[in-house]
Amino acid sequence: GDSVTQMEGPVTLSEEAFLTINCTYTATGYPSLFWYVQYPGEGLQLLLKATKADDKGSNKGFEATYRKETTSFHLEKGSVQVSDSAVYFCALSSYSGGGADGLTFGKGTHLIIQP
Amino acid sequence: EPEVTQTPSHQVTQMGQEVILRCVPISNHLYFYWYRQILGQKVEFLVSFYNNEISEKSEIFDDQFSVERPDGSNFTLKIRSTKLEDSAMYFCASRVQVDSNQPQHFGDGTRLSIL
């Protein structure tokens, strides 16, 4: 079955540091890939997505590139802020034809940014 | 911006009791989902729902669980005879159409505590 593997947290960085959160996946077919973010006390918010190989999703300074050859979708940001502190989830969706597949999530990576 | 709303935000229930978690999906969305996140673990897919019937369900979604869209706006998850291990955060999500490129929009979740 489908699976998503993320680097374990917590990841602690100083403000303005460069961020990489690794994500690799296993899936049949050609999944769509997503990063969701969960701020403290809130639900899951879509951060960015990519739907085919070599697509780059970007939002709020975050980027991730769909790499089919390495089955990866690593999240990056050039300069993090304290407000980026949250839990980040990598997820995939495999379109089975019925159009109603649930998302498969990674375990989440807790990011802590210190001033 | 329209959002998915879930009530209550926190539900405390005695073991063996029935509980109903409520969700109001985004109004023009057609696909509805429930997910579960046990504390410290990954977000897990439970069930998807379209056209007034279950489209897909995971192994977790056994006979103890049921979903319903009782009217044009609400989408509910019922757990019969709750167990301690049902304690988790339950997220509702909705999506506008069949294309898996369209993201799922999540509510803030209901924290279910079984005593």
mmCIF file of N, CA and C in Angstrom, chain A residues 1-69:
data_model
loop_
_atom_site.group_PDB
_atom_site.id
_atom_site.type_symbol
_atom_site.label_atom_id
_atom_site.label_comp_id
_atom_site.label_asym_id
_atom_site.label_seq_id
_atom_site.Cartn_x
_atom_site.Cartn_y
_atom_site.Cartn_z
ATOM 1 N N GLY A 1 0.812 -1.197 0.000
ATOM 2 C CA GLY A 1 0.000 0.000 0.000
ATOM 3 C C GLY A 1 0.847 1.249 0.000
ATOM 4 N N ASP A 2 0.181 2.373 -0.119
ATOM 5 C CA ASP A 2 0.878 3.655 -0.129
ATOM 6 C C ASP A 2 1.464 3.966 1.247
ATOM 7 N N SER A 3 2.572 4.668 1.252
ATOM 8 C CA SER A 3 3.156 5.089 2.528
ATOM 9 C C SER A 3 3.980 6.354 2.323
ATOM 10 N N VAL A 4 4.138 7.109 3.395
ATOM 11 C CA VAL A 4 4.928 8.338 3.397
ATOM 12 C C VAL A 4 5.855 8.306 4.602
ATOM 13 N N THR A 5 7.108 8.617 4.363
ATOM 14 C CA THR A 5 8.092 8.632 5.440
ATOM 15 C C THR A 5 8.688 10.030 5.551
ATOM 16 N N GLN A 6 8.637 10.590 6.738
ATOM 17 C CA GLN A 6 9.203 11.914 6.994
ATOM 18 C C GLN A 6 10.296 11.804 8.032
ATOM 19 N N MET A 7 11.191 12.783 8.011
ATOM 20 C CA MET A 7 12.208 12.833 9.049
ATOM 21 C C MET A 7 11.556 13.079 10.395
ATOM 22 N N GLU A 8 12.102 12.447 11.410
ATOM 23 C CA GLU A 8 11.561 12.566 12.749
ATOM 24 C C GLU A 8 11.917 13.918 13.328
ATOM 25 N N GLY A 9 11.051 14.427 14.158
ATOM 26 C CA GLY A 9 11.341 15.680 14.846
ATOM 27 C C GLY A 9 11.610 15.450 16.314
ATOM 28 N N PRO A 10 11.638 16.509 17.105
ATOM 29 C CA PRO A 10 11.491 17.880 16.624
ATOM 30 C C PRO A 10 12.756 18.402 15.949
ATOM 31 N N VAL A 11 12.528 19.313 15.020
ATOM 32 C CA VAL A 11 13.620 20.013 14.368
ATOM 33 C C VAL A 11 13.667 21.418 14.958
ATOM 34 N N THR A 12 14.780 21.780 15.519
ATOM 35 C CA THR A 12 14.933 23.085 16.153
ATOM 36 C C THR A 12 15.957 23.899 15.378
ATOM 37 N N LEU A 13 15.536 25.089 14.943
ATOM 38 C CA LEU A 13 16.403 25.970 14.174
ATOM 39 C C LEU A 13 16.343 27.383 14.736
ATOM 40 N N SER A 14 17.340 28.144 14.419
ATOM 41 C CA SER A 14 17.320 29.570 14.750
ATOM 42 C C SER A 14 16.626 30.343 13.643
ATOM 43 N N GLU A 15 16.077 31.473 14.008
ATOM 44 C CA GLU A 15 15.418 32.329 13.007
ATOM 45 C C GLU A 15 16.402 32.656 11.882
ATOM 46 N N GLU A 16 15.889 32.688 10.660
ATOM 47 C CA GLU A 16 16.634 32.978 9.421
ATOM 48 C C GLU A 16 17.480 31.809 8.949
ATOM 49 N N ALA A 17 17.424 30.683 9.618
ATOM 50 C CA ALA A 17 18.158 29.503 9.147
ATOM 51 C C ALA A 17 17.449 28.891 7.940
ATOM 52 N N PHE A 18 18.187 28.046 7.215
ATOM 53 C CA PHE A 18 17.631 27.313 6.073
ATOM 54 C C PHE A 18 16.987 26.027 6.581
ATOM 55 N N LEU A 19 15.812 25.740 6.032
ATOM 56 C CA LEU A 19 15.049 24.580 6.471
ATOM 57 C C LEU A 19 14.936 23.541 5.371
ATOM 58 N N THR A 20 15.150 22.288 5.729
ATOM 59 C CA THR A 20 14.791 21.160 4.877
ATOM 60 C C THR A 20 14.105 20.119 5.743
ATOM 61 N N ILE A 21 12.933 19.693 5.319
ATOM 62 C CA ILE A 21 12.260 18.558 5.949
ATOM 63 C C ILE A 21 12.106 17.493 4.865
ATOM 64 N N ASN A 22 12.733 16.348 5.101
ATOM 65 C CA ASN A 22 12.718 15.293 4.091
ATOM 66 C C ASN A 22 11.419 14.506 4.091
ATOM 67 N N CYS A 23 11.000 14.131 2.899
ATOM 68 C CA CYS A 23 9.805 13.303 2.730
ATOM 69 C C CYS A 23 10.031 12.376 1.543
ATOM 70 N N THR A 24 9.829 11.088 1.744
ATOM 71 C CA THR A 24 9.856 10.127 0.651
ATOM 72 C C THR A 24 8.567 9.328 0.692
ATOM 73 N N TYR A 25 8.225 8.756 -0.438
ATOM 74 C CA TYR A 25 6.940 8.077 -0.508
ATOM 75 C C TYR A 25 7.046 6.773 -1.284
ATOM 76 N N THR A 26 6.066 5.931 -1.056
ATOM 77 C CA THR A 26 5.858 4.709 -1.842
ATOM 78 C C THR A 26 4.406 4.711 -2.281
ATOM 79 N N ALA A 27 4.188 4.571 -3.577
ATOM 80 C CA ALA A 27 2.815 4.598 -4.072
ATOM 81 C C ALA A 27 2.735 3.864 -5.398
ATOM 82 N N THR A 28 1.546 3.358 -5.670
ATOM 83 C CA THR A 28 1.290 2.801 -6.997
ATOM 84 C C THR A 28 0.813 3.937 -7.893
ATOM 85 N N GLY A 29 1.160 3.867 -9.127
ATOM 86 C CA GLY A 29 0.706 4.887 -10.052
ATOM 87 C C GLY A 29 1.429 6.203 -9.867
ATOM 88 N N TYR A 30 0.702 7.268 -10.091
ATOM 89 C CA TYR A 30 1.305 8.602 -10.077
ATOM 90 C C TYR A 30 0.534 9.494 -9.100
ATOM 91 N N PRO A 31 0.981 9.489 -7.861
ATOM 92 C CA PRO A 31 0.209 10.232 -6.851
ATOM 93 C C PRO A 31 0.397 11.734 -6.972
ATOM 94 N N SER A 32 -0.508 12.455 -6.363
ATOM 95 C CA SER A 32 -0.313 13.875 -6.082
ATOM 96 C C SER A 32 0.296 13.983 -4.693
ATOM 97 N N LEU A 33 1.130 14.993 -4.510
ATOM 98 C CA LEU A 33 1.854 15.140 -3.249
ATOM 99 C C LEU A 33 1.524 16.478 -2.603
ATOM 100 N N PHE A 34 1.463 16.474 -1.290
ATOM 101 C CA PHE A 34 1.026 17.653 -0.544
ATOM 102 C C PHE A 34 1.900 17.840 0.697
ATOM 103 N N TRP A 35 2.020 19.085 1.104
ATOM 104 C CA TRP A 35 2.483 19.414 2.442
ATOM 105 C C TRP A 35 1.363 20.159 3.149
ATOM 106 N N TYR A 36 1.011 19.641 4.336
ATOM 107 C CA TYR A 36 0.048 20.307 5.206
ATOM 108 C C TYR A 36 0.790 20.807 6.443
ATOM 109 N N VAL A 37 0.275 21.893 7.029
ATOM 110 C CA VAL A 37 0.871 22.445 8.240
ATOM 111 C C VAL A 37 -0.211 22.539 9.317
ATOM 112 N N GLN A 38 0.185 22.237 10.530
ATOM 113 C CA GLN A 38 -0.737 22.303 11.670
ATOM 114 C C GLN A 38 -0.136 23.211 12.726
ATOM 115 N N TYR A 39 -0.679 24.412 12.855
ATOM 116 C CA TYR A 39 -0.237 25.337 13.901
ATOM 117 C C TYR A 39 -0.863 24.920 15.228
ATOM 118 N N PRO A 40 -0.248 25.294 16.330
ATOM 119 C CA PRO A 40 -0.755 24.863 17.642
ATOM 120 C C PRO A 40 -2.233 25.168 17.823
ATOM 121 N N GLY A 41 -2.983 24.138 18.185
ATOM 122 C CA GLY A 41 -4.405 24.313 18.464
ATOM 123 C C GLY A 41 -5.287 24.450 17.236
ATOM 124 N N GLU A 42 -4.721 24.264 16.059
ATOM 125 C CA GLU A 42 -5.508 24.427 14.842
ATOM 126 C C GLU A 42 -5.549 23.132 14.037
ATOM 127 N N GLY A 43 -6.342 23.157 12.968
ATOM 128 C CA GLY A 43 -6.438 21.999 12.093
ATOM 129 C C GLY A 43 -5.342 21.997 11.048
ATOM 130 N N LEU A 44 -5.480 21.101 10.104
ATOM 131 C CA LEU A 44 -4.495 20.955 9.033
ATOM 132 C C LEU A 44 -4.795 21.958 7.918
ATOM 133 N N GLN A 45 -3.763 22.667 7.511
ATOM 134 C CA GLN A 45 -3.913 23.620 6.411
ATOM 135 C C GLN A 45 -3.003 23.208 5.270
ATOM 136 N N LEU A 46 -3.532 23.253 4.069
ATOM 137 C CA LEU A 46 -2.696 22.950 2.917
ATOM 138 C C LEU A 46 -1.634 24.028 2.759
ATOM 139 N N LEU A 47 -0.384 23.606 2.674
ATOM 140 C CA LEU A 47 0.717 24.543 2.482
ATOM 141 C C LEU A 47 1.076 24.643 1.001
ATOM 142 N N LEU A 48 1.261 23.484 0.370
ATOM 143 C CA LEU A 48 1.566 23.475 -1.060
ATOM 144 C C LEU A 48 1.324 22.088 -1.622
ATOM 145 N N LYS A 49 1.314 22.004 -2.944
ATOM 146 C CA LYS A 49 1.060 20.708 -3.570
ATOM 147 C C LYS A 49 1.795 20.623 -4.907
ATOM 148 N N ALA A 50 1.946 19.392 -5.390
ATOM 149 C CA ALA A 50 2.491 19.143 -6.720
ATOM 150 C C ALA A 50 1.802 17.905 -7.271
ATOM 151 N N THR A 51 1.404 17.953 -8.515
ATOM 152 C CA THR A 51 0.565 16.879 -9.041
ATOM 153 C C THR A 51 1.261 15.986 -10.049
ATOM 154 N N LYS A 52 2.446 16.365 -10.517
ATOM 155 C CA LYS A 52 3.161 15.482 -11.425
ATOM 156 C C LYS A 52 4.652 15.702 -11.279
ATOM 157 N N ALA A 53 5.400 14.769 -11.848
ATOM 158 C CA ALA A 53 6.851 14.784 -11.713
ATOM 159 C C ALA A 53 7.447 16.110 -12.188
ATOM 160 N N ASP A 54 8.409 16.594 -11.396
ATOM 161 C CA ASP A 54 9.163 17.821 -11.649
ATOM 162 C C ASP A 54 8.362 19.087 -11.356
ATOM 163 N N ASP A 55 7.101 18.947 -10.967
ATOM 164 C CA ASP A 55 6.344 20.116 -10.517
ATOM 165 C C ASP A 55 6.967 20.654 -9.242
ATOM 166 N N LYS A 56 6.944 21.957 -9.092
ATOM 167 C CA LYS A 56 7.376 22.580 -7.842
ATOM 168 C C LYS A 56 6.196 23.298 -7.241
ATOM 169 N N GLY A 57 5.852 22.936 -6.020
ATOM 170 C CA GLY A 57 4.832 23.653 -5.276
ATOM 171 C C GLY A 57 5.498 24.710 -4.420
ATOM 172 N N SER A 58 4.832 25.863 -4.270
ATOM 173 C CA SER A 58 5.421 26.907 -3.432
ATOM 174 C C SER A 58 4.326 27.738 -2.794
ATOM 175 N N ASN A 59 4.631 28.231 -1.595
ATOM 176 C CA ASN A 59 3.681 29.055 -0.852
ATOM 177 C C ASN A 59 4.383 29.601 0.383
ATOM 178 N N LYS A 60 4.191 30.868 0.673
ATOM 179 C CA LYS A 60 4.711 31.503 1.893
ATOM 180 C C LYS A 60 6.218 31.302 2.041
ATOM 181 N N GLY A 61 6.949 31.231 0.938
ATOM 182 C CA GLY A 61 8.395 31.051 0.993
ATOM 183 C C GLY A 61 8.834 29.601 1.064
ATOM 184 N N PHE A 62 7.905 28.686 1.232
ATOM 185 C CA PHE A 62 8.209 27.259 1.230
ATOM 186 C C PHE A 62 8.148 26.717 -0.192
ATOM 187 N N GLU A 63 8.993 25.728 -0.463
ATOM 188 C CA GLU A 63 8.998 25.079 -1.774
ATOM 189 C C GLU A 63 9.198 23.583 -1.598
ATOM 190 N N ALA A 64 8.671 22.819 -2.560
ATOM 191 C CA ALA A 64 8.947 21.382 -2.610
ATOM 192 C C ALA A 64 8.810 20.949 -4.058
ATOM 193 N N THR A 65 9.724 20.095 -4.497
ATOM 194 C CA THR A 65 9.735 19.624 -5.881
ATOM 195 C C THR A 65 9.446 18.127 -5.912
ATOM 196 N N TYR A 66 8.535 17.747 -6.765
ATOM 197 C CA TYR A 66 8.111 16.353 -6.950
ATOM 198 C C TYR A 66 9.202 15.636 -7.737
ATOM 199 N N ARG A 67 9.943 14.761 -7.056
ATOM 200 C CA ARG A 67 11.037 14.023 -7.694
ATOM 201 C C ARG A 67 10.644 12.560 -7.821
ATOM 202 N N LYS A 68 10.248 12.181 -9.034
ATOM 203 C CA LYS A 68 9.787 10.809 -9.247
ATOM 204 C C LYS A 68 10.943 9.822 -9.155
ATOM 205 N N GLU A 69 12.120 10.242 -9.628
ATOM 206 C CA GLU A 69 13.242 9.306 -9.674
ATOM 207 C C GLU A 69 13.725 8.918 -8.287
#
